[in-house]
Short mmCIF file of C-alpha atoms in Angstrom, two decimals:
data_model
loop_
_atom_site.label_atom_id
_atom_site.label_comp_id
_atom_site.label_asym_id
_atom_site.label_seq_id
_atom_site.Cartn_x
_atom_site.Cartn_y
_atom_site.Cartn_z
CA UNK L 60 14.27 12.93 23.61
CA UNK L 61 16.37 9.94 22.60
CA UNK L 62 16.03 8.02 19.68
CA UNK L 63 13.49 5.69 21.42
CA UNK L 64 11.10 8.09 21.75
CA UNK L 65 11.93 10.10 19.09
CA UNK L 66 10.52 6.70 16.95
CA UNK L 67 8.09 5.85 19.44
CA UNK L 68 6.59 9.44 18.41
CA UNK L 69 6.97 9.35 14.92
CA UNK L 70 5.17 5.98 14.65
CA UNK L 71 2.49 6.69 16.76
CA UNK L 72 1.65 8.89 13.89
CA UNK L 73 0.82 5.79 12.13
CA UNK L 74 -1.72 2.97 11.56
CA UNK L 75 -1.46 -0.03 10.20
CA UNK L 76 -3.32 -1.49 7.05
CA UNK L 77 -4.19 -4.59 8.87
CA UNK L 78 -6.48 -2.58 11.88
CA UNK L 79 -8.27 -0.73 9.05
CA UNK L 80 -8.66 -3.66 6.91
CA UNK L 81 -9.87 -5.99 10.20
CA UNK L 82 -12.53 -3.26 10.69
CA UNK L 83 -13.84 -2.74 7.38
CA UNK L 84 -14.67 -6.68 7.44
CA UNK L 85 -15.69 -6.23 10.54
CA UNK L 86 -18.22 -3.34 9.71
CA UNK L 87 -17.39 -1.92 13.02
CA UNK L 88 -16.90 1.76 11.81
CA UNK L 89 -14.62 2.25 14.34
CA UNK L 90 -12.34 4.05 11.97
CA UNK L 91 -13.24 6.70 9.32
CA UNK L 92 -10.69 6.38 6.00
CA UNK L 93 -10.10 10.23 4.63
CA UNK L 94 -8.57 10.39 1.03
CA UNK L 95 -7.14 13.74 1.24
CA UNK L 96 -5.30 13.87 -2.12
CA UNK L 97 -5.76 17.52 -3.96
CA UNK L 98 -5.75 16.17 -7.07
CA UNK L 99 -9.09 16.36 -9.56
CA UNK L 100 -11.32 13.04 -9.27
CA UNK L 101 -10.47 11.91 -13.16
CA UNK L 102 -6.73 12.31 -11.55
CA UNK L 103 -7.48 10.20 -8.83
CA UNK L 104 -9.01 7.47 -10.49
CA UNK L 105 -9.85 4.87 -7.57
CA UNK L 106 -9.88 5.26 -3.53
CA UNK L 107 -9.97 2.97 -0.68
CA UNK L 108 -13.40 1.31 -0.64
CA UNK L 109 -15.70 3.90 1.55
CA UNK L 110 -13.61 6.49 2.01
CA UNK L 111 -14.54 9.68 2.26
CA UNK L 112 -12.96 12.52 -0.21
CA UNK L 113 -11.51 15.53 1.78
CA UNK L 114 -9.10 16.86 0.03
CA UNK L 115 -6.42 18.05 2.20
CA UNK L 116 -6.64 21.97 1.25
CA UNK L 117 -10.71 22.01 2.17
CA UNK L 118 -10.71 20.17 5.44
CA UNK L 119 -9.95 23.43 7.69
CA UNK L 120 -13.50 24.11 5.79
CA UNK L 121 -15.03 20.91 5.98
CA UNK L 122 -14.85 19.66 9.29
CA UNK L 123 -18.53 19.71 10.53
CA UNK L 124 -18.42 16.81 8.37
CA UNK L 125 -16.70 14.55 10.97
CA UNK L 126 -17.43 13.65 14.11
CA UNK L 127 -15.88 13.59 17.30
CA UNK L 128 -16.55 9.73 17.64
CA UNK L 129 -14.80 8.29 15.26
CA UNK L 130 -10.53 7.59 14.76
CA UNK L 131 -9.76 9.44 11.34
CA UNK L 132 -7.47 7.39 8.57
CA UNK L 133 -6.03 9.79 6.17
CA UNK L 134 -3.71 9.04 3.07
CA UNK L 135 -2.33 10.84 0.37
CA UNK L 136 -0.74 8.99 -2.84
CA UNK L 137 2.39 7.60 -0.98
CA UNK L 138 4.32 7.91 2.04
CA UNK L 139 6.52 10.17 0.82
CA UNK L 140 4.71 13.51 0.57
CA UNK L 141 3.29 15.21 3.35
CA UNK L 142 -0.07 15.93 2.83
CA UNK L 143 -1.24 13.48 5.22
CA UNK L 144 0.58 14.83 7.91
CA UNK L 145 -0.66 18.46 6.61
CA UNK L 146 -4.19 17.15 7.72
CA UNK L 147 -3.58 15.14 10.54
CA UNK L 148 -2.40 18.30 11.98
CA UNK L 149 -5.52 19.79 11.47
CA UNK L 150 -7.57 17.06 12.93
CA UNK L 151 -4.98 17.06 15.96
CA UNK L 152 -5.60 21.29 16.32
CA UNK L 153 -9.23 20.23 16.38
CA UNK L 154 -9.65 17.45 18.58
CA UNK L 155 -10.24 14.37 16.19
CA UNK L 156 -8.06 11.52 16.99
CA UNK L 157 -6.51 10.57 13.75
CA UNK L 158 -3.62 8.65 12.43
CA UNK L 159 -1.66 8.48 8.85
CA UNK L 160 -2.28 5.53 6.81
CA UNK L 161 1.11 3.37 6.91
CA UNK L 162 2.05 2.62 3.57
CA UNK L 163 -0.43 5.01 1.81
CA UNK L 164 -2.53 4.17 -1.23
CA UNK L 165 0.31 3.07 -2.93
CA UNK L 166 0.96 0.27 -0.40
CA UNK L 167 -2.94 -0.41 0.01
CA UNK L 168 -3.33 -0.38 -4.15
CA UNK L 169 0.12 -3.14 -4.24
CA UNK L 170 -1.38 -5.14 -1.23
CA UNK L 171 -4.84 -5.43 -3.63
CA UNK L 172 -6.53 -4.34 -0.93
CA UNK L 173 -10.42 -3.12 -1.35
CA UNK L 174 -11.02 0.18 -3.77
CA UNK L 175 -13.48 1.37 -5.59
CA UNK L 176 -13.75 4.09 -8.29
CA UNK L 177 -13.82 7.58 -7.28
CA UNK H 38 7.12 17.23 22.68
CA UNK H 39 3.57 16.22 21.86
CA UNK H 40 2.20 14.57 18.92
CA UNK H 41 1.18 18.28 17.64
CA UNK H 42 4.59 19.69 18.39
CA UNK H 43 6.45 17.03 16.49
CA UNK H 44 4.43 17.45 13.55
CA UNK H 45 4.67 21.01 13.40
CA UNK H 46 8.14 20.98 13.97
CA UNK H 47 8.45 18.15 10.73
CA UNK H 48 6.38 19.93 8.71
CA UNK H 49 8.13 23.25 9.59
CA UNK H 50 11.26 21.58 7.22
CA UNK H 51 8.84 21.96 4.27
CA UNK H 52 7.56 24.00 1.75
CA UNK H 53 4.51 23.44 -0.82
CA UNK H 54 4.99 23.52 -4.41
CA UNK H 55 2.94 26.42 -4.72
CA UNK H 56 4.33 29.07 -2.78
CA UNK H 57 7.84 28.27 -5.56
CA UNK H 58 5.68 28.29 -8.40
CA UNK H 59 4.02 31.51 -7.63
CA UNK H 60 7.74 32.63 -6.96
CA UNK H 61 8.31 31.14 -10.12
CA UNK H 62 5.62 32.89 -12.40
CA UNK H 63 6.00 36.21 -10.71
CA UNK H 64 9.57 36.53 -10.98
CA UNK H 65 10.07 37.51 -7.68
CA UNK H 66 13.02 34.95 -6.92
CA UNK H 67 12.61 34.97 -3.53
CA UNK H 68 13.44 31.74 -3.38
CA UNK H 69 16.19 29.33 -5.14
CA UNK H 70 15.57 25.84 -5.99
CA UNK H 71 18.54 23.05 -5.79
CA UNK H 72 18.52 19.89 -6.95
CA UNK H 73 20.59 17.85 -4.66
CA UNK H 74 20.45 14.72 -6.34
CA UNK H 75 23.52 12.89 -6.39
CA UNK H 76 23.21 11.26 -9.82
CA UNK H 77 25.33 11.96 -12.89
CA UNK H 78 23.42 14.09 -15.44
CA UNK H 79 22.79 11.77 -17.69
CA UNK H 80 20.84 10.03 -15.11
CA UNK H 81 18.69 13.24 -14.28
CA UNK H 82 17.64 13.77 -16.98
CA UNK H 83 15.77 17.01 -16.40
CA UNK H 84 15.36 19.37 -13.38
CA UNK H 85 12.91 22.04 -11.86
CA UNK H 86 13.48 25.19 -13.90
CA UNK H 87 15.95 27.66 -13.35
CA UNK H 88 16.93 25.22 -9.96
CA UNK H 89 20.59 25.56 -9.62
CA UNK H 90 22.24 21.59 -9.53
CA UNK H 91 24.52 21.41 -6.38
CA UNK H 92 24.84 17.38 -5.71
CA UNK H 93 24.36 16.79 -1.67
CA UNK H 94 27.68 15.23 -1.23
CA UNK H 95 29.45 18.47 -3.21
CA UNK H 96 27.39 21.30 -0.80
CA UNK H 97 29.83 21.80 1.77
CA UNK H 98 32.35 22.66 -0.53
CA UNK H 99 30.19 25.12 -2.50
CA UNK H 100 28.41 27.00 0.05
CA UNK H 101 30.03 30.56 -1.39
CA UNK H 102 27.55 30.01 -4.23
CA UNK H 103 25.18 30.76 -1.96
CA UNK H 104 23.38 34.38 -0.69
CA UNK H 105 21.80 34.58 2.88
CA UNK H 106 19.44 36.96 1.03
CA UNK H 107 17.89 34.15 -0.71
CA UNK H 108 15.73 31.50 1.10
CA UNK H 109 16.83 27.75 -0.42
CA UNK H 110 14.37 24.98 -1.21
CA UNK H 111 16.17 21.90 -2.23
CA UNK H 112 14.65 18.40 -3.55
CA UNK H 113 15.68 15.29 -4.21
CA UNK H 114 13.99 11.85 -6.52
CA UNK H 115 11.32 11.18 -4.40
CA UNK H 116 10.33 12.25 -0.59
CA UNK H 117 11.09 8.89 0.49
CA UNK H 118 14.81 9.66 0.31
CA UNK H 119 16.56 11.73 3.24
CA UNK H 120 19.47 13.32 0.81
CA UNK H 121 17.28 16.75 1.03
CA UNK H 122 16.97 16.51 4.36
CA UNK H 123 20.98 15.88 4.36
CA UNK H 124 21.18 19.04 2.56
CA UNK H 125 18.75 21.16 4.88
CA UNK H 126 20.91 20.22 7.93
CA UNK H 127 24.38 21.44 6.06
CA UNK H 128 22.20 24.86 5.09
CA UNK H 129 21.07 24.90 8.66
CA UNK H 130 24.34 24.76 10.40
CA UNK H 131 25.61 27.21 7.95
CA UNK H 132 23.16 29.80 8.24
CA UNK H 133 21.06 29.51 5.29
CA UNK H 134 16.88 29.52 5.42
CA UNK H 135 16.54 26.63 3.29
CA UNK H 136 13.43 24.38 2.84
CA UNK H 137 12.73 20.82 1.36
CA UNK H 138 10.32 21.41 -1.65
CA UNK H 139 7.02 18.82 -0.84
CA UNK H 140 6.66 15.46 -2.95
CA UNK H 141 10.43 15.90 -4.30
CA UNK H 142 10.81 16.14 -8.04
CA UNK H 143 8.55 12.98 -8.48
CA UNK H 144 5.36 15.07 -7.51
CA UNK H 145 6.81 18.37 -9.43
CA UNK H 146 6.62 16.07 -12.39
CA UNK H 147 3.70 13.99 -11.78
CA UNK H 148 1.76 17.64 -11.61
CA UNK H 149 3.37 18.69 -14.96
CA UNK H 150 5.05 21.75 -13.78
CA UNK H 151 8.21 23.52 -15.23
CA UNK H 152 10.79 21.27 -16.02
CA UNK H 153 14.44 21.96 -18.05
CA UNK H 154 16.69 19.34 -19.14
CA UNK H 155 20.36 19.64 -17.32
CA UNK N 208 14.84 20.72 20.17
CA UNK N 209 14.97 22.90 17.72
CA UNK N 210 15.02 22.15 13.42
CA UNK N 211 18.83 21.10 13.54
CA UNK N 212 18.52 19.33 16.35
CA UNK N 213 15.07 17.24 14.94
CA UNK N 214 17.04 16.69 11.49
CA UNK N 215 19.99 15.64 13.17
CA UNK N 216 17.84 13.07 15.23
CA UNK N 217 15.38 12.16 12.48
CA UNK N 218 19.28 11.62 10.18
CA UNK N 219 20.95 9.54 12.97
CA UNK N 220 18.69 7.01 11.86
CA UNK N 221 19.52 5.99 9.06
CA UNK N 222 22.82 4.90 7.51
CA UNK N 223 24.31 5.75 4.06
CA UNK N 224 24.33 3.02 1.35
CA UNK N 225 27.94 4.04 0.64
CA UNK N 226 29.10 2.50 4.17
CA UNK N 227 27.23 -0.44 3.33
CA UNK N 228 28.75 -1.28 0.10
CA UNK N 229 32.23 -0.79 1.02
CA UNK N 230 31.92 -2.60 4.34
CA UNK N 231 29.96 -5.30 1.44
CA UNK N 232 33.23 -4.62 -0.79
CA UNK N 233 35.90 -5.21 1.59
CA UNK N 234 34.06 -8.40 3.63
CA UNK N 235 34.66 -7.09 6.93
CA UNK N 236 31.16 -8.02 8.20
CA UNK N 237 30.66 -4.53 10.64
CA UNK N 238 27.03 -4.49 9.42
CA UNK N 239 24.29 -7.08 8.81
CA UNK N 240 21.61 -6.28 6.44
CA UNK N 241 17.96 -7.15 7.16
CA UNK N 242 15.52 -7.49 4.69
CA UNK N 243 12.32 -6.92 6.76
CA UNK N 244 9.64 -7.25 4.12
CA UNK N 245 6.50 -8.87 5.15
CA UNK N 246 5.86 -9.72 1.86
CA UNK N 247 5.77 -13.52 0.74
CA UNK N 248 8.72 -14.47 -0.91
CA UNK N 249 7.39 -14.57 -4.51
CA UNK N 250 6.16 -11.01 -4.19
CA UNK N 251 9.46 -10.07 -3.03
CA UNK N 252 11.57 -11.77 -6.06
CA UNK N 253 14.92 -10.46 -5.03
CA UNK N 254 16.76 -8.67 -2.30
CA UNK N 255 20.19 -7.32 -1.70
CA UNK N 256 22.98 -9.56 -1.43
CA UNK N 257 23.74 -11.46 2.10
CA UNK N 258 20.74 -9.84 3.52
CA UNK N 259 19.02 -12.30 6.19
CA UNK N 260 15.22 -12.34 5.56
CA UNK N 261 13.17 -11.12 9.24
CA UNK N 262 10.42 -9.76 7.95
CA UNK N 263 9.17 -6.81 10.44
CA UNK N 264 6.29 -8.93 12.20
CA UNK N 265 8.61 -12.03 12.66
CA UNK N 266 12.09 -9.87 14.41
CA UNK N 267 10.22 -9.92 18.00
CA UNK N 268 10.08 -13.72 17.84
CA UNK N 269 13.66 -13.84 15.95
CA UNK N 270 16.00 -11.75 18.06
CA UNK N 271 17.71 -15.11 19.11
CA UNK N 272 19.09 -15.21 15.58
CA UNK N 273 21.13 -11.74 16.07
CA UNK N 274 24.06 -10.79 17.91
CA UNK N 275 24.81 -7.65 19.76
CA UNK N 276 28.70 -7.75 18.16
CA UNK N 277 26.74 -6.88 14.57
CA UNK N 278 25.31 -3.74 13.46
CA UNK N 279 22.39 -4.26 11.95
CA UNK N 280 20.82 -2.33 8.73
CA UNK N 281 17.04 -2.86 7.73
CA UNK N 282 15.22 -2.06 4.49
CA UNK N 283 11.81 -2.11 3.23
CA UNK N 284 10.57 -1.55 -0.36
CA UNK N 285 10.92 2.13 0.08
CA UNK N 286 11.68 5.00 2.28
CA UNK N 287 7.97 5.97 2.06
CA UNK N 288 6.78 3.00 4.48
CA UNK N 289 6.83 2.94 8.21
CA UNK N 290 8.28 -1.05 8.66
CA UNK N 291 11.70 -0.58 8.56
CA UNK N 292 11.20 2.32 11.39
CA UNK N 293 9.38 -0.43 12.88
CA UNK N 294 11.97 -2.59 13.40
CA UNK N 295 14.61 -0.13 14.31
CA UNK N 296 12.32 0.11 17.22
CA UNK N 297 12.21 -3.58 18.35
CA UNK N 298 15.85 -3.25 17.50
CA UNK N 299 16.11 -0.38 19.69
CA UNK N 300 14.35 -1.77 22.96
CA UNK N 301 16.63 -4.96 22.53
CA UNK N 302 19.75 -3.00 23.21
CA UNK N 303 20.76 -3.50 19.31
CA UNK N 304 22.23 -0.60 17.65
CA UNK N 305 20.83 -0.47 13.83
CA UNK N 306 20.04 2.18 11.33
CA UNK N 307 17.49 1.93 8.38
CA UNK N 308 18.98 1.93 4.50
CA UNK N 309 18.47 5.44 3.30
CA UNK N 310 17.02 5.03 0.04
CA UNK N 311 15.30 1.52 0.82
CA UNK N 312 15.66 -1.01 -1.67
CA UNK N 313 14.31 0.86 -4.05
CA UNK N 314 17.34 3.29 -3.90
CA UNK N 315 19.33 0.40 -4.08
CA UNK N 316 18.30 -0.77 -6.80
CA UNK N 317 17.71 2.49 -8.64
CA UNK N 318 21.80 2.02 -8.19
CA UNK N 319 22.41 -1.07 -9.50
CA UNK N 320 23.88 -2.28 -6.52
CA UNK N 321 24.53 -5.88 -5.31
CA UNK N 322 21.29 -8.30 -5.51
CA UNK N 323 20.14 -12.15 -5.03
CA UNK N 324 17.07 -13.93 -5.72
CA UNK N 325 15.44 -14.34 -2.47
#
């Protein structure tokens, strides 16, 4: 593995704001957006618009809630924990397709992209 | 290397916040915190409890204050920086088990758990 | 690949600040930094010194304007966001050799190292 694909593997991790944000407008539903922070809602304060709350320690539990149809969008605070990639993991073990928000809520928040209150 | 491998494999370099704390309240110090951070102290401010303060760029030269019998967990500002990982890779090639503590000092703090000034 | 070899290939991307600055310091050009915010340029406000201004969806179209004798260094906000890796990648496939700023601008900064209003 060179550094090519070492990135090429790493990134494919990844989705971009813009396909999620295209979609939502859309109203395609192609892509599910999971906010799997831990914390307690009045710690959370606001989510991405229509996202579902999974917190990242009760999806192993929780996952007759999906559905093997749709592309899973998690996010944690930022981009620098690792919670996301804790639960894309899981999805990955269990068949969903599913990528890590690129920039996290922090980016989507400083981008003033669509929330709503948790 | 598949997307599940690499993942595993990334995540393998980590370890949650509350596997130290429970370390931490039990008093079982099976594993030693370090706060890599490169910044003078007056910059730190304060620390993780009880983490011992061994700068990145000074761990080469003080690995004899280290015990193989202990496992490491080392942390840095934020997890968008790559000094822990710096440090890991020195541990590594010198034999330690050493981990990089999840969400960095920035999501120690933001939970409010156990901080000392240094 | 085993957990030294993944850190030592995840590492090998990215280049110290401390290179940077004295290469900055002594004006012997060996690396070119690339601001590769997509940001507009009001939202950006300022970047570091003698970087040229590619933002990440733009390099594809803008290779023309680099030159395989440079070594090229790209930052984004932070280290928590996926563009900068991005770009390496373009970089990459265009037989550039580049590195991303450990630390990100916001590192930089945190620093008080050299700036310009963009």
């Amino acid at each position: 593995m060179n550094k090519e694909e070492f990135l090429e593997m790493y990134l494919g991790l990844y989705i971009n704001h813009h396909l999620v944000l295209e979609d939502m407008k859309a109203g395609s539903h192609k892509y599910t957006v999971i906010d799997v922070r831990n914390a307690p809602k009045e710690m959370k304060g606001d989510k991405i618009k229509d996202a579902l709350e999974i917190p990242a320690k009760e999806l192993s539990e929780r996952l007759q809630e999906l559905s093997k149809d749709k592309i899973y969008v998690v996010y944690d605070w930022t981009g620098g924990t690792i919670l996301a990639k804790q639960a894309l993991l899981i999805l990955f073990k269990n068949g969903y397709e599913a990528y890590e928000l690129a920039g996290a809520l922090e980016g989507w928040r400083g981008m003033r992209l669509p929330l709503e209150k948790v």
